[in-house]
Short mmCIF file of C-alpha atoms in Angstrom, two decimals:
data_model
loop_
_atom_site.label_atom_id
_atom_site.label_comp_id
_atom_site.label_asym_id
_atom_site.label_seq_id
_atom_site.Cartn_x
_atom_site.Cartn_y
_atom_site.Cartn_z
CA UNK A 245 -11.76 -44.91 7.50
CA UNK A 246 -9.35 -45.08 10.48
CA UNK A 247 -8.07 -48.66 10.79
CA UNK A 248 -5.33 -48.28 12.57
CA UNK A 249 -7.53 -46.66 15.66
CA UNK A 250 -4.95 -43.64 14.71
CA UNK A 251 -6.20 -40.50 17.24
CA UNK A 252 -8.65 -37.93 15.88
CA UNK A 253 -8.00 -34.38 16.85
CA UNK A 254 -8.44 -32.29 20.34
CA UNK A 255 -7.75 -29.21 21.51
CA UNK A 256 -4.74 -30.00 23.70
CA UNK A 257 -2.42 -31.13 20.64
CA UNK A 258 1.07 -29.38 21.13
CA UNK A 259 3.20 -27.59 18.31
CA UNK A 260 5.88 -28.42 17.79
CA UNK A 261 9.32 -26.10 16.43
CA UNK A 262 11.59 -26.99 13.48
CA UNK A 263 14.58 -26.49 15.66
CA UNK A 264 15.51 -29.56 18.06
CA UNK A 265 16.25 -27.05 20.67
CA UNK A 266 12.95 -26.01 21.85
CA UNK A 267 10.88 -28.68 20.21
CA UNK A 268 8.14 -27.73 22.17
CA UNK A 269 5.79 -24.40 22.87
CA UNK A 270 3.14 -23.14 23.94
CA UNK A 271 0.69 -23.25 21.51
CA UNK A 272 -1.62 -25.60 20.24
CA UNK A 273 -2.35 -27.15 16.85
CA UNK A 274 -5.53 -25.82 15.37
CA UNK A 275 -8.43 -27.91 13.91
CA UNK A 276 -7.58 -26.53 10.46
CA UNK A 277 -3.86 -26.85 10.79
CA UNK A 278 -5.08 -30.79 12.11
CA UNK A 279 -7.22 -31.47 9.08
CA UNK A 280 -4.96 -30.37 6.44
CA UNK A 281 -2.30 -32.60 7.63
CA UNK A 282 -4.73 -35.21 7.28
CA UNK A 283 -5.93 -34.21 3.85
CA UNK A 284 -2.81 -33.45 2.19
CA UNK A 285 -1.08 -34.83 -1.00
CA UNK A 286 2.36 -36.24 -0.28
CA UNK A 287 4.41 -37.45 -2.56
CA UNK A 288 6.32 -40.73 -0.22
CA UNK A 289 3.38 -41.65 1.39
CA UNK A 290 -0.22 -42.66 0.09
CA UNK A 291 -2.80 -40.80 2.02
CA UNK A 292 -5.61 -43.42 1.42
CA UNK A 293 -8.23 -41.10 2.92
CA UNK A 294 -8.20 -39.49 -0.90
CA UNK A 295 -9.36 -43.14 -2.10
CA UNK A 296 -12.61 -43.28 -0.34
CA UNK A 297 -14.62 -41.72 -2.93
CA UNK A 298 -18.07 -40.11 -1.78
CA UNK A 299 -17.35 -41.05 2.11
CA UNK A 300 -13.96 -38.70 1.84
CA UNK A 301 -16.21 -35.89 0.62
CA UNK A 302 -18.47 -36.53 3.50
CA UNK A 303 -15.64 -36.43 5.66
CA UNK A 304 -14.43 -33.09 4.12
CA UNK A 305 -17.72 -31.38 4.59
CA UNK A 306 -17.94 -32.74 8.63
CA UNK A 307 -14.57 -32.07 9.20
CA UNK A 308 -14.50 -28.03 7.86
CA UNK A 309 -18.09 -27.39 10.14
CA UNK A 310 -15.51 -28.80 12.88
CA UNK A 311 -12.75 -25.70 11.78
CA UNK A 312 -15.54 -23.09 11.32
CA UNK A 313 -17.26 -24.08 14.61
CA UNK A 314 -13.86 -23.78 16.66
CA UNK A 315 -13.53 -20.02 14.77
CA UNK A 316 -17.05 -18.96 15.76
CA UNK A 317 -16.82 -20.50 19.22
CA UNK A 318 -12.99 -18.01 19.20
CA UNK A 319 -14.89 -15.05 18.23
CA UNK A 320 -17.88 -15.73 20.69
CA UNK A 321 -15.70 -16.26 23.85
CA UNK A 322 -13.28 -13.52 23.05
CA UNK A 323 -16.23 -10.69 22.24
CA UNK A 324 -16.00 -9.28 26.00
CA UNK A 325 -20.09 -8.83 25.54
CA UNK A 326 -19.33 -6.37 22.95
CA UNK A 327 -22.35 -4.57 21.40
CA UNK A 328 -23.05 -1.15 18.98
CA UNK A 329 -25.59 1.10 18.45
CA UNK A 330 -26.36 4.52 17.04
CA UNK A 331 -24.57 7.38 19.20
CA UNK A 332 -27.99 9.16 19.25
CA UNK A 333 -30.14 6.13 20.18
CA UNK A 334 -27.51 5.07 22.80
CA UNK A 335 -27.68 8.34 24.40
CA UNK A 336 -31.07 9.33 24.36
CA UNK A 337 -31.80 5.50 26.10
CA UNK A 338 -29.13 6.10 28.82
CA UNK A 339 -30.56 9.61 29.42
CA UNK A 340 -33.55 8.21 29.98
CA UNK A 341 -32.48 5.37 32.56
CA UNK A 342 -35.37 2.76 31.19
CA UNK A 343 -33.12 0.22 30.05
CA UNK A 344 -29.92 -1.18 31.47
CA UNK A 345 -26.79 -1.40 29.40
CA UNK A 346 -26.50 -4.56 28.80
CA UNK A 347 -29.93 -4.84 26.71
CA UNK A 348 -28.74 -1.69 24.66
CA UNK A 349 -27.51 -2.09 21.15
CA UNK A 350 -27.07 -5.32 19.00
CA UNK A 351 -24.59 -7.85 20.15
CA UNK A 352 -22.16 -7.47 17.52
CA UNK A 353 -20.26 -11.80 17.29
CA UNK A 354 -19.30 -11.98 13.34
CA UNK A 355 -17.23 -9.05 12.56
CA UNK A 356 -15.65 -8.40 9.24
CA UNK A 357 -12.34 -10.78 9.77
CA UNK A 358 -14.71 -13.58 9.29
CA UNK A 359 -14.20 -15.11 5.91
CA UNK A 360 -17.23 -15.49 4.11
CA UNK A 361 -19.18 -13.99 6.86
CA UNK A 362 -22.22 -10.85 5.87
CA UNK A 363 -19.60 -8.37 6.69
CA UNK A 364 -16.68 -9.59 4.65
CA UNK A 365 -19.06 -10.43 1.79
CA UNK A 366 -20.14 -6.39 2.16
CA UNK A 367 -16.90 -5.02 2.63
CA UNK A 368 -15.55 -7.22 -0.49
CA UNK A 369 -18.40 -5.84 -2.48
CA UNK A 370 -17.74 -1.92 -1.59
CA UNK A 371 -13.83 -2.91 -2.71
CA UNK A 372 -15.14 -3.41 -6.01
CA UNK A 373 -16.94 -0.22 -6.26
CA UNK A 374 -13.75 0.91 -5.40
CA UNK A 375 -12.21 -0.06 -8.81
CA UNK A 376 -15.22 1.35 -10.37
CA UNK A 377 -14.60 4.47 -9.16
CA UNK A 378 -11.13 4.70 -10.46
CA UNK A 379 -11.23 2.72 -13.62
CA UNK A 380 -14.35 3.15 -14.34
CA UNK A 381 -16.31 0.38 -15.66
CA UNK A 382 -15.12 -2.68 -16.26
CA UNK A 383 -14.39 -4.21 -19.95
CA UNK A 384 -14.58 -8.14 -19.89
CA UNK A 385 -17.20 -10.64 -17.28
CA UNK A 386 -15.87 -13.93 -17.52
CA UNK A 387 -17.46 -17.07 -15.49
CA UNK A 388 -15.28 -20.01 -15.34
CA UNK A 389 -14.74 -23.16 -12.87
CA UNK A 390 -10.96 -23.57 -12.81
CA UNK A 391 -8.52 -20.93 -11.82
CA UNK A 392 -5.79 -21.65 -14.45
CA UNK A 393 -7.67 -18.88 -16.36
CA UNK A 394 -6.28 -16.07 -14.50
CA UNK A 395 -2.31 -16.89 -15.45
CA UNK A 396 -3.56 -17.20 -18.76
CA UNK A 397 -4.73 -13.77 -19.79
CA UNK A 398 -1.82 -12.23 -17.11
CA UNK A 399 1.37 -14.26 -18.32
CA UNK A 400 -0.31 -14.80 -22.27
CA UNK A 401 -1.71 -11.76 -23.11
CA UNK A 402 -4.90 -13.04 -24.45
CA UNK A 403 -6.98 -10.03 -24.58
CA UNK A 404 -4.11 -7.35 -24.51
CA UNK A 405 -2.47 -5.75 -21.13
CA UNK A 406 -4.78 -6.20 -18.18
CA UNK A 407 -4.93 -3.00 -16.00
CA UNK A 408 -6.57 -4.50 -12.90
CA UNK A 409 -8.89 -7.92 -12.26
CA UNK A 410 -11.10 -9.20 -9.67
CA UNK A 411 -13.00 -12.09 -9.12
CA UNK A 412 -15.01 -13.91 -6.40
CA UNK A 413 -15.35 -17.90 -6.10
CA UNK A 414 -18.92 -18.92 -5.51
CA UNK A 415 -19.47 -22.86 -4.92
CA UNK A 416 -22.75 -24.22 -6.88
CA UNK A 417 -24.62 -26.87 -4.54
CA UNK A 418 -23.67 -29.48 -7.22
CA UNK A 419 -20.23 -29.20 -9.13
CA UNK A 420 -17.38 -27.56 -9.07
CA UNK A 421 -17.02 -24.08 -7.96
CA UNK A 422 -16.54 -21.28 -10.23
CA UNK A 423 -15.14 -18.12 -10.59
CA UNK A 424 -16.48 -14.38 -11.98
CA UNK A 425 -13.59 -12.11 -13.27
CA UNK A 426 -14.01 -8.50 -13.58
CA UNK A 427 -11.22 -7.47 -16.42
CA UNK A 428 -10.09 -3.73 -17.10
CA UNK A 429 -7.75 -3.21 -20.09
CA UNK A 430 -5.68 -0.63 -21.24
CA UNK A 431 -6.58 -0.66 -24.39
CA UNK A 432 -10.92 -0.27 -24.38
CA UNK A 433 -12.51 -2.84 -26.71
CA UNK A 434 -14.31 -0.72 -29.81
CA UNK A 435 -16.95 -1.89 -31.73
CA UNK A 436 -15.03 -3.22 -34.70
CA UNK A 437 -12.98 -5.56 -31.95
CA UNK A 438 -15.78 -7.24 -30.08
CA UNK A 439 -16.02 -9.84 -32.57
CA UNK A 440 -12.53 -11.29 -32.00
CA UNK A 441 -12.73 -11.33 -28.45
CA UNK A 442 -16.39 -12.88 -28.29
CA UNK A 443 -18.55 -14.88 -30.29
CA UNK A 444 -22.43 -16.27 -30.09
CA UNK A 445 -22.78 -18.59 -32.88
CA UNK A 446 -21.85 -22.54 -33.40
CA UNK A 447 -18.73 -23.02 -35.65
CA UNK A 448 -18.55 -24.82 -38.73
CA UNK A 449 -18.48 -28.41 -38.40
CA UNK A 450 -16.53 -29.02 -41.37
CA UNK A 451 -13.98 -26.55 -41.39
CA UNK A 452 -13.61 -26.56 -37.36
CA UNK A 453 -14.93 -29.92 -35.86
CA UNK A 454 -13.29 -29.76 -32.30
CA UNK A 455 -14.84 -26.31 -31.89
CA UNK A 456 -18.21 -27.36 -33.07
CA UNK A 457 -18.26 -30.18 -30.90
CA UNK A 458 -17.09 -28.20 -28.17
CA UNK A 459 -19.72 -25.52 -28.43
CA UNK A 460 -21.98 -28.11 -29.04
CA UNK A 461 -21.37 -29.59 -25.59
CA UNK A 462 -20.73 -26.85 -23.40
CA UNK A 463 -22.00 -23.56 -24.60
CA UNK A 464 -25.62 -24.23 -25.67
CA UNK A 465 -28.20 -23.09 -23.32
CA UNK A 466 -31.49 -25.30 -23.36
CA UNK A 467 -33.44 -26.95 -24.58
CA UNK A 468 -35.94 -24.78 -22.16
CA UNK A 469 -39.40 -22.14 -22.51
CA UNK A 470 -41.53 -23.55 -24.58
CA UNK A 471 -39.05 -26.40 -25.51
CA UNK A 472 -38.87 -28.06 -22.17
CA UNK A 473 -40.96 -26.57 -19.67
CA UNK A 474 -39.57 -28.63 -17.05
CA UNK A 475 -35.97 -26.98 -17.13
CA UNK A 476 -35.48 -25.36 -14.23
CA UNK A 477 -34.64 -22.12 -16.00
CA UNK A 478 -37.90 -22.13 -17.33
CA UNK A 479 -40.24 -19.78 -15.52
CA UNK A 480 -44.16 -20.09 -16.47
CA UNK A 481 -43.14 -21.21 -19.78
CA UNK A 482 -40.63 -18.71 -20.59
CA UNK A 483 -36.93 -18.83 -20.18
CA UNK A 484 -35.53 -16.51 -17.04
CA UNK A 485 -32.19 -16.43 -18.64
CA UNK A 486 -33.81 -14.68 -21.88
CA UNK A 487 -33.36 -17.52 -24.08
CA UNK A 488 -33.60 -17.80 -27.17
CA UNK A 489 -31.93 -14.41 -28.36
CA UNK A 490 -32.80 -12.78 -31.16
CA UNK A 491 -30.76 -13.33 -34.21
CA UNK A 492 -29.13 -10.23 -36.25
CA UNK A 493 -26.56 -10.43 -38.93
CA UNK A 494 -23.93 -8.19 -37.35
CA UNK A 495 -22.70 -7.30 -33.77
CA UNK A 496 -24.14 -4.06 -32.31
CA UNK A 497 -24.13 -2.02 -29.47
CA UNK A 498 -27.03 -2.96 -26.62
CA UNK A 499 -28.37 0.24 -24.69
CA UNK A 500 -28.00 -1.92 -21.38
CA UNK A 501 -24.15 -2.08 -21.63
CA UNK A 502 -24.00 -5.54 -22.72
CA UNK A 503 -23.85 -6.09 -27.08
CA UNK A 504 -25.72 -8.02 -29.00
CA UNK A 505 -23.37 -10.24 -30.28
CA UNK A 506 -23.64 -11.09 -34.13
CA UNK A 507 -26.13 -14.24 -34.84
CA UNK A 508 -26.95 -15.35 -38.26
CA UNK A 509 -29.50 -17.43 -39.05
CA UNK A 510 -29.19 -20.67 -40.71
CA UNK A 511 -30.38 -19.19 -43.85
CA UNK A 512 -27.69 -16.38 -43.47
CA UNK A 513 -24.37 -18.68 -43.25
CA UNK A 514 -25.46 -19.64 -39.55
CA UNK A 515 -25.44 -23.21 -38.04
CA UNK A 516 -27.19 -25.63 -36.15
CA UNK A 517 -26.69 -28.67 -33.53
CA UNK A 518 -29.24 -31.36 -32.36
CA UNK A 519 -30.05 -31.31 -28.33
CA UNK A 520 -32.00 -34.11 -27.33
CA UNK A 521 -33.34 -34.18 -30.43
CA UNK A 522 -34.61 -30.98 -30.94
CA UNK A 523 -32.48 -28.13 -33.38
CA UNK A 524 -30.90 -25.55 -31.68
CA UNK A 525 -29.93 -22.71 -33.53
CA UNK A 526 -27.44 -19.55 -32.61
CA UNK A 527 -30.02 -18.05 -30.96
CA UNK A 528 -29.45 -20.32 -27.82
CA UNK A 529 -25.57 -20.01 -27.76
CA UNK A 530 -24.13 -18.91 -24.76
CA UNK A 531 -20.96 -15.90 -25.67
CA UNK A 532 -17.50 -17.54 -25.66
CA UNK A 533 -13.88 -16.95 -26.48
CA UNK A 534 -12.93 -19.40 -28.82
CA UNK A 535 -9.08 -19.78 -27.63
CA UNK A 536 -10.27 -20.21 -23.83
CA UNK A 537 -12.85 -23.04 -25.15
CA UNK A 538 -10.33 -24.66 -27.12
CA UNK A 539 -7.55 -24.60 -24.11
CA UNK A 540 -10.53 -25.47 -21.24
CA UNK A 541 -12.78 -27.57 -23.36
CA UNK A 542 -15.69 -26.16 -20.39
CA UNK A 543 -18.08 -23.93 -20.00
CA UNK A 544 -17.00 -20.44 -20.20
CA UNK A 545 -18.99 -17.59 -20.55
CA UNK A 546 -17.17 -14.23 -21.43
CA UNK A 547 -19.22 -11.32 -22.55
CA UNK A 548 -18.20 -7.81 -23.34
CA UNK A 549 -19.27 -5.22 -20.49
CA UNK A 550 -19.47 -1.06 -20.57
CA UNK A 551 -21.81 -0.62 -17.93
CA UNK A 552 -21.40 -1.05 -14.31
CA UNK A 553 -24.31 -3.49 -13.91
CA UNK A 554 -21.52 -5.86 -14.60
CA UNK A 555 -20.25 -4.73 -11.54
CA UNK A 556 -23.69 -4.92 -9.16
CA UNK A 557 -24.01 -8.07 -10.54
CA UNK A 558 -20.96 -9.38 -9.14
CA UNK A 559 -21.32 -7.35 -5.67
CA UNK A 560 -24.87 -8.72 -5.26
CA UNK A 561 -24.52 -12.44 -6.32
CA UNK A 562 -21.54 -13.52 -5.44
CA UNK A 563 -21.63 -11.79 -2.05
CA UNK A 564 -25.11 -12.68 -1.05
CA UNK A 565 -24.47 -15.38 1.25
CA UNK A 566 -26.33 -18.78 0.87
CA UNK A 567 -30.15 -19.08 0.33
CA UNK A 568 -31.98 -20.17 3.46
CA UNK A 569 -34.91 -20.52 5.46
CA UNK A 570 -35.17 -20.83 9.54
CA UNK A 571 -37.48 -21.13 11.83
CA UNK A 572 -37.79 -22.41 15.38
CA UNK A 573 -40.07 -22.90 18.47
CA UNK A 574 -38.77 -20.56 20.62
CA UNK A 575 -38.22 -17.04 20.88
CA UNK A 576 -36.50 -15.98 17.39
CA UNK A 577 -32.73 -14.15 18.76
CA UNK A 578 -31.44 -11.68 16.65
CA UNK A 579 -28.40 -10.50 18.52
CA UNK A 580 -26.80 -13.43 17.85
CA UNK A 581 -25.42 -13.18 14.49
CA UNK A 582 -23.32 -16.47 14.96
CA UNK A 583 -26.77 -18.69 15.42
CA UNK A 584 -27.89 -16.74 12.34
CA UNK A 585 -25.11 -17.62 10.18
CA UNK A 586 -24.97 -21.25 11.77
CA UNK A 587 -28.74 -21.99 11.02
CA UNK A 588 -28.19 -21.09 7.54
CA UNK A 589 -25.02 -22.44 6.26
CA UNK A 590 -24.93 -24.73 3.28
CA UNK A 591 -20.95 -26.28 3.12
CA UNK A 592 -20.45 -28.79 -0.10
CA UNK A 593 -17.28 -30.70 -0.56
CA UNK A 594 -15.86 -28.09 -3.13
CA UNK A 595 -16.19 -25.54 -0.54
CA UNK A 596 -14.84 -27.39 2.02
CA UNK A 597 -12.03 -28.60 0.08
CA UNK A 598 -11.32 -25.07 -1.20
CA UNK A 599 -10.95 -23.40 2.52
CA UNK A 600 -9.12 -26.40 4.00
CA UNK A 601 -6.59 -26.37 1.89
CA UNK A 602 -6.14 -22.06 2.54
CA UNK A 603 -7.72 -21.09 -1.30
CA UNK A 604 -8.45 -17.20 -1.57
CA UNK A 605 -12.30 -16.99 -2.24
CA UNK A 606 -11.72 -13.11 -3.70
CA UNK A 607 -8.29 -11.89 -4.98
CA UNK A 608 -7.96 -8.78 -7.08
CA UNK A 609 -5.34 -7.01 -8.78
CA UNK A 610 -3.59 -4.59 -8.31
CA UNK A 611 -3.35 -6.48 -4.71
CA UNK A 612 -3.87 -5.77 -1.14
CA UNK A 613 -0.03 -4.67 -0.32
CA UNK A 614 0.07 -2.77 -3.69
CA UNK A 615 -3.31 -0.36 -2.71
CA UNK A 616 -4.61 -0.08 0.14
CA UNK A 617 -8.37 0.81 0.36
CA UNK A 618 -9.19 3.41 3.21
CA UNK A 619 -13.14 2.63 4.43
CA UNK A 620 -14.49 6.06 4.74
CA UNK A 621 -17.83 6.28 7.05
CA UNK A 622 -21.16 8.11 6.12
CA UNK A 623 -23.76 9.07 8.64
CA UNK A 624 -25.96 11.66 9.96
CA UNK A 625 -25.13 13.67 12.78
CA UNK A 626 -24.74 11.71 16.13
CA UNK A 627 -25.58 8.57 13.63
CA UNK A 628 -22.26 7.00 13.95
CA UNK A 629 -22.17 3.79 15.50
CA UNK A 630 -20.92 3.03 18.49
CA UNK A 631 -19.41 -0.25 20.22
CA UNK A 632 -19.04 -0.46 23.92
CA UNK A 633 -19.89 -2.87 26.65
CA UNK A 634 -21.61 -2.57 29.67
CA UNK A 635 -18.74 -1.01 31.58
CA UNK A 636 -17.93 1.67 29.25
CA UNK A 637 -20.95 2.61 28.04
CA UNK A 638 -21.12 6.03 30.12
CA UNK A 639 -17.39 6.77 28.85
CA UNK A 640 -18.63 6.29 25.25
CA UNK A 641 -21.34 8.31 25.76
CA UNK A 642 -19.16 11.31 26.90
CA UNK A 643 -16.40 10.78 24.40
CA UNK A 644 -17.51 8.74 21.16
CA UNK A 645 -15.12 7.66 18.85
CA UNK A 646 -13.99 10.22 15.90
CA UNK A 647 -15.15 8.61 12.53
CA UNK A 648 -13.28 9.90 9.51
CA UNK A 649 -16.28 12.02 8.35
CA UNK A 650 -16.08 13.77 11.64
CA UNK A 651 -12.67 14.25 11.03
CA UNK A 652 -12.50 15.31 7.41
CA UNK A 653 -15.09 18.27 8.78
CA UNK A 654 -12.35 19.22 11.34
CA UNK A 655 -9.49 19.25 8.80
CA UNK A 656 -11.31 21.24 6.67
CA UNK A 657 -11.29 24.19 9.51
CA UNK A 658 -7.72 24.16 9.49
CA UNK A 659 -5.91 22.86 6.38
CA UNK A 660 -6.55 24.91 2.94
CA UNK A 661 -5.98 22.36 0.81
CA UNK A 662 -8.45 19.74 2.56
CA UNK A 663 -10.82 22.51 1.38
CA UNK A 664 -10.12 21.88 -2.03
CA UNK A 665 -10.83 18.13 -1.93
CA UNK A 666 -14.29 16.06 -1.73
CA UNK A 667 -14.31 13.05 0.56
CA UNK A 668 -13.46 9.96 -1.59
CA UNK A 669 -10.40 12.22 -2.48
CA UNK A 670 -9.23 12.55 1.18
CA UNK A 671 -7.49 9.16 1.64
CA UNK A 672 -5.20 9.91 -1.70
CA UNK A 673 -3.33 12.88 0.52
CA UNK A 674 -4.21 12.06 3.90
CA UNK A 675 -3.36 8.71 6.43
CA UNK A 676 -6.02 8.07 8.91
CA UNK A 677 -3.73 7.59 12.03
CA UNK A 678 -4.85 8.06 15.94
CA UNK A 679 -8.43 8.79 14.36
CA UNK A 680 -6.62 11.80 12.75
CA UNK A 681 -5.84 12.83 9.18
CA UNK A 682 -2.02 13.27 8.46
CA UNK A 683 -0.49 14.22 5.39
CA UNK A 684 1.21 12.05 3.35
CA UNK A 685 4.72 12.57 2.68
CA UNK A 686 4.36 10.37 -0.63
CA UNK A 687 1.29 9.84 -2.83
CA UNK A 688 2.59 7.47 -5.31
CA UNK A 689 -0.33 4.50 -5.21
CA UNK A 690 -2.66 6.14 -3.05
CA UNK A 691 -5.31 6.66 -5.54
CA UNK A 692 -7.40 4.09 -5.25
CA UNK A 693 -7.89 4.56 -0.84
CA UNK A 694 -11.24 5.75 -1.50
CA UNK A 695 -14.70 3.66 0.08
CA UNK A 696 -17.43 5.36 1.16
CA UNK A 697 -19.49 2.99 3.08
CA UNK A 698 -22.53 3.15 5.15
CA UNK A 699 -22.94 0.78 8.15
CA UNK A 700 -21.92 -2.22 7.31
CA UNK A 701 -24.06 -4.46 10.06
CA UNK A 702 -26.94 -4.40 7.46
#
């Protein structure tokens, strides 16, 4: 790939400044800052790294577990040994003096400024509940696999004025990588109206052909059950994605927050399309919106939501990490949550690709600099957990850090109107500053700083 015998990266690579007057500093050029050069699109010069096909993918997934190893290996050295526990645990085992400080606690190496580690994947999933809790439940799901969708409903109004939106970017092991959108609207989709936003049956060829075809190629699910029991949806001999649905002659309401979008049968003005030779009727059409299929010509599923499981869905799915399976001939560590996350990894080209190049893997809006979220903690008494190291440990035992439960209590003793408020509410009047509660001289966009969370190591 390198024919020139052109030098691969190191850790010793200078930066350089823009200005020719101190070309040079101290700092050094990160792997990912390296690789990106090297991937790039410019517009002079013909990177012919992007013509090597299947070997530049390979080189895309090698070189990214090169970036994320020289991030782990940052967080690892620069941990100072730093573990947590449970107050009460941590004091009961020092009281006791069976156990020396060091083997107290769990070693605590992937903290939530990882991207795409457990704890960013958690705290991205409580945000969500977040939006829940304000906006209640959500109106539109959408799963797509190109991000032009987003600027289409925002800058075209496509479904009406969009109150808020969040989605997550999950990469399939084969393919491109797609995104699930959360929508809220201003204006709530009634019954009469689900209709023109969504629809679950195949078109008519003659008086729309491009949308039949379209349907036709994307947007049938199956053959699979008793059809083709070796699709891999296709669980002892029935479908796991409940396919075929049944058909009914107008939309209704489901009681599990999803409807059941209108399907006629072919005797009832319904159609049907030929799959590997077997006829598929509208009872195996996945729910669309017929302007994104027309503008995409992919698969996009979009399906009318009034229940929050639209919402756990997302938080569990999305954010449960890659599917794997370790084992080893030696003594099984648990403290080291790097080696966990290492053993288990899978990293396809998409994926790579995607972080290399500095793609957000979650956005939402309203965004980050618009609302704030406040993390409020939950826990028993003397259940909050502590970090220390095995030089503080006695000072943490004698003063443990305030947590903003403990602090809401001691507001509460002093400020009348605290009294007035439940928890969640706290964070819409109050700043957490010097593990205090202050009053806010201006509320305007605080509402949405409320999170409850638990501990977020699990």
């Amino acid at each position: 790939m390198f024919c020139y015998g052109e030098d691969g990266y190191s850790i010793d690579i200078s930066q350089k400044n823009a200005t020719p007057k101190f070309p040079f500093t101290d700092k050094t050029v990160s792997a990912a800052n390296f690789y990106l050069y090297k991937i790039i699109v410019r517009k002079e010069l013909d990177n012919h790294l992007l013509r090597y096909g299947p070997l530049f993918n390979q080189y895309l997934v090698d070189m990214y577990a090169k970036i994320e190893t020289e991030r782990l290996n940052f967080i690892r050295n620069h941990q100072n040994k730093l573990r947590a526990d449970k107050y009460i645990h941590l004091k009961d085992a020092v009281g006791r003096q069976d156990v020396k400080a060091d083997q107290l606690g769990k070693l605590v190496v992937l903290p939530s400024s990882f991207t795409g580690g457990p704890r960013f994947m958690h705290e991205r999933a409580q945000d969500t509940l977040t939006y829940v809790l304000h906006y209640g439940s959500s109106d539109l799901f959408v799963t797509f696999t190109f991000k032009e969708l987003i600027d289409l409903w925002t800058k075209g109004d496509l479904f009406g004025n969009v109150r808020c939106h969040i989605y997550f970017i999950e990469w399939q092991k084969r393919g491109l990588p797609r995104v699930h959108i959360l929508l809220w609207l201003e204006n709530r989709i009634s019954s009469d109206m689900i209709d023109k936003f969504v629809n679950a049956e195949i078109q008519n060829p003659d008086l729309d052909p491009l949308l039949y075809e379209i349907v036709k190629a994307n947007m049938i699910h199956g053959p699979c059950g008793l059809l083709n029991k070796n699709s891999p949806c296709t669980k002892e001999g029935v479908c796991s994605k409940r396919y075929p649905v049944t058909l009914i002659q107008e939309t209704q309401r489901g009681e599990d927050g999803y409807p059941k979008y209108r399907r006629r049968s072919i005797n009832n003005g319904g159609f049907k399309v030929s799959i590997k030779s077997i006829e598929l009727d509208n009872r195996w059409v996945v729910p669309y919106n017929p302007v994104l299929l027309r503008t995409f010509s992919a698969h996009i599923n979009v399906e009318i939501t009034s229940s929050i499981k639209s919402i756990k869905y997302v938080c569990k799915y999305v954010t449960k990490g890659s599917d794997h399976a370790a084992f080893g001939l030696r003594k099984t560590d648990n403290k080291d949550e790097i080696k966990i996350y290492e053993s288990g990894r899978y990293i396809s080209n998409s994926e790579a690709a995607w972080k290399m190049l500095g793609f957000y893997i979650h956005d939402r809006y309203p965004s980050y600099d618009y609302y704030r979220i406040t993390h409020l903690d939950v826990h028993l008494e003397n259940g909050q957990r502590v970090y220390f190291t095995a030089n503080n440990v006695a000072e943490r035992i004698e003063n443990p850090p305030t947590t903003t439960l403990q602090a809401f209590f001691q507001i509460c003793q002093t400020d009348n109107f605290a009294r007035t408020l439940l928890y969640p509410q706290v964070a819409s009047y109050y700043v957490w500053k010097n593990k205090n509660f202050v009053r806010r001289k201006q509320c305007h966009a605080c509402i949405l700083e409320v999170l409850m969370t638990n501990d977020c190591s699990s």
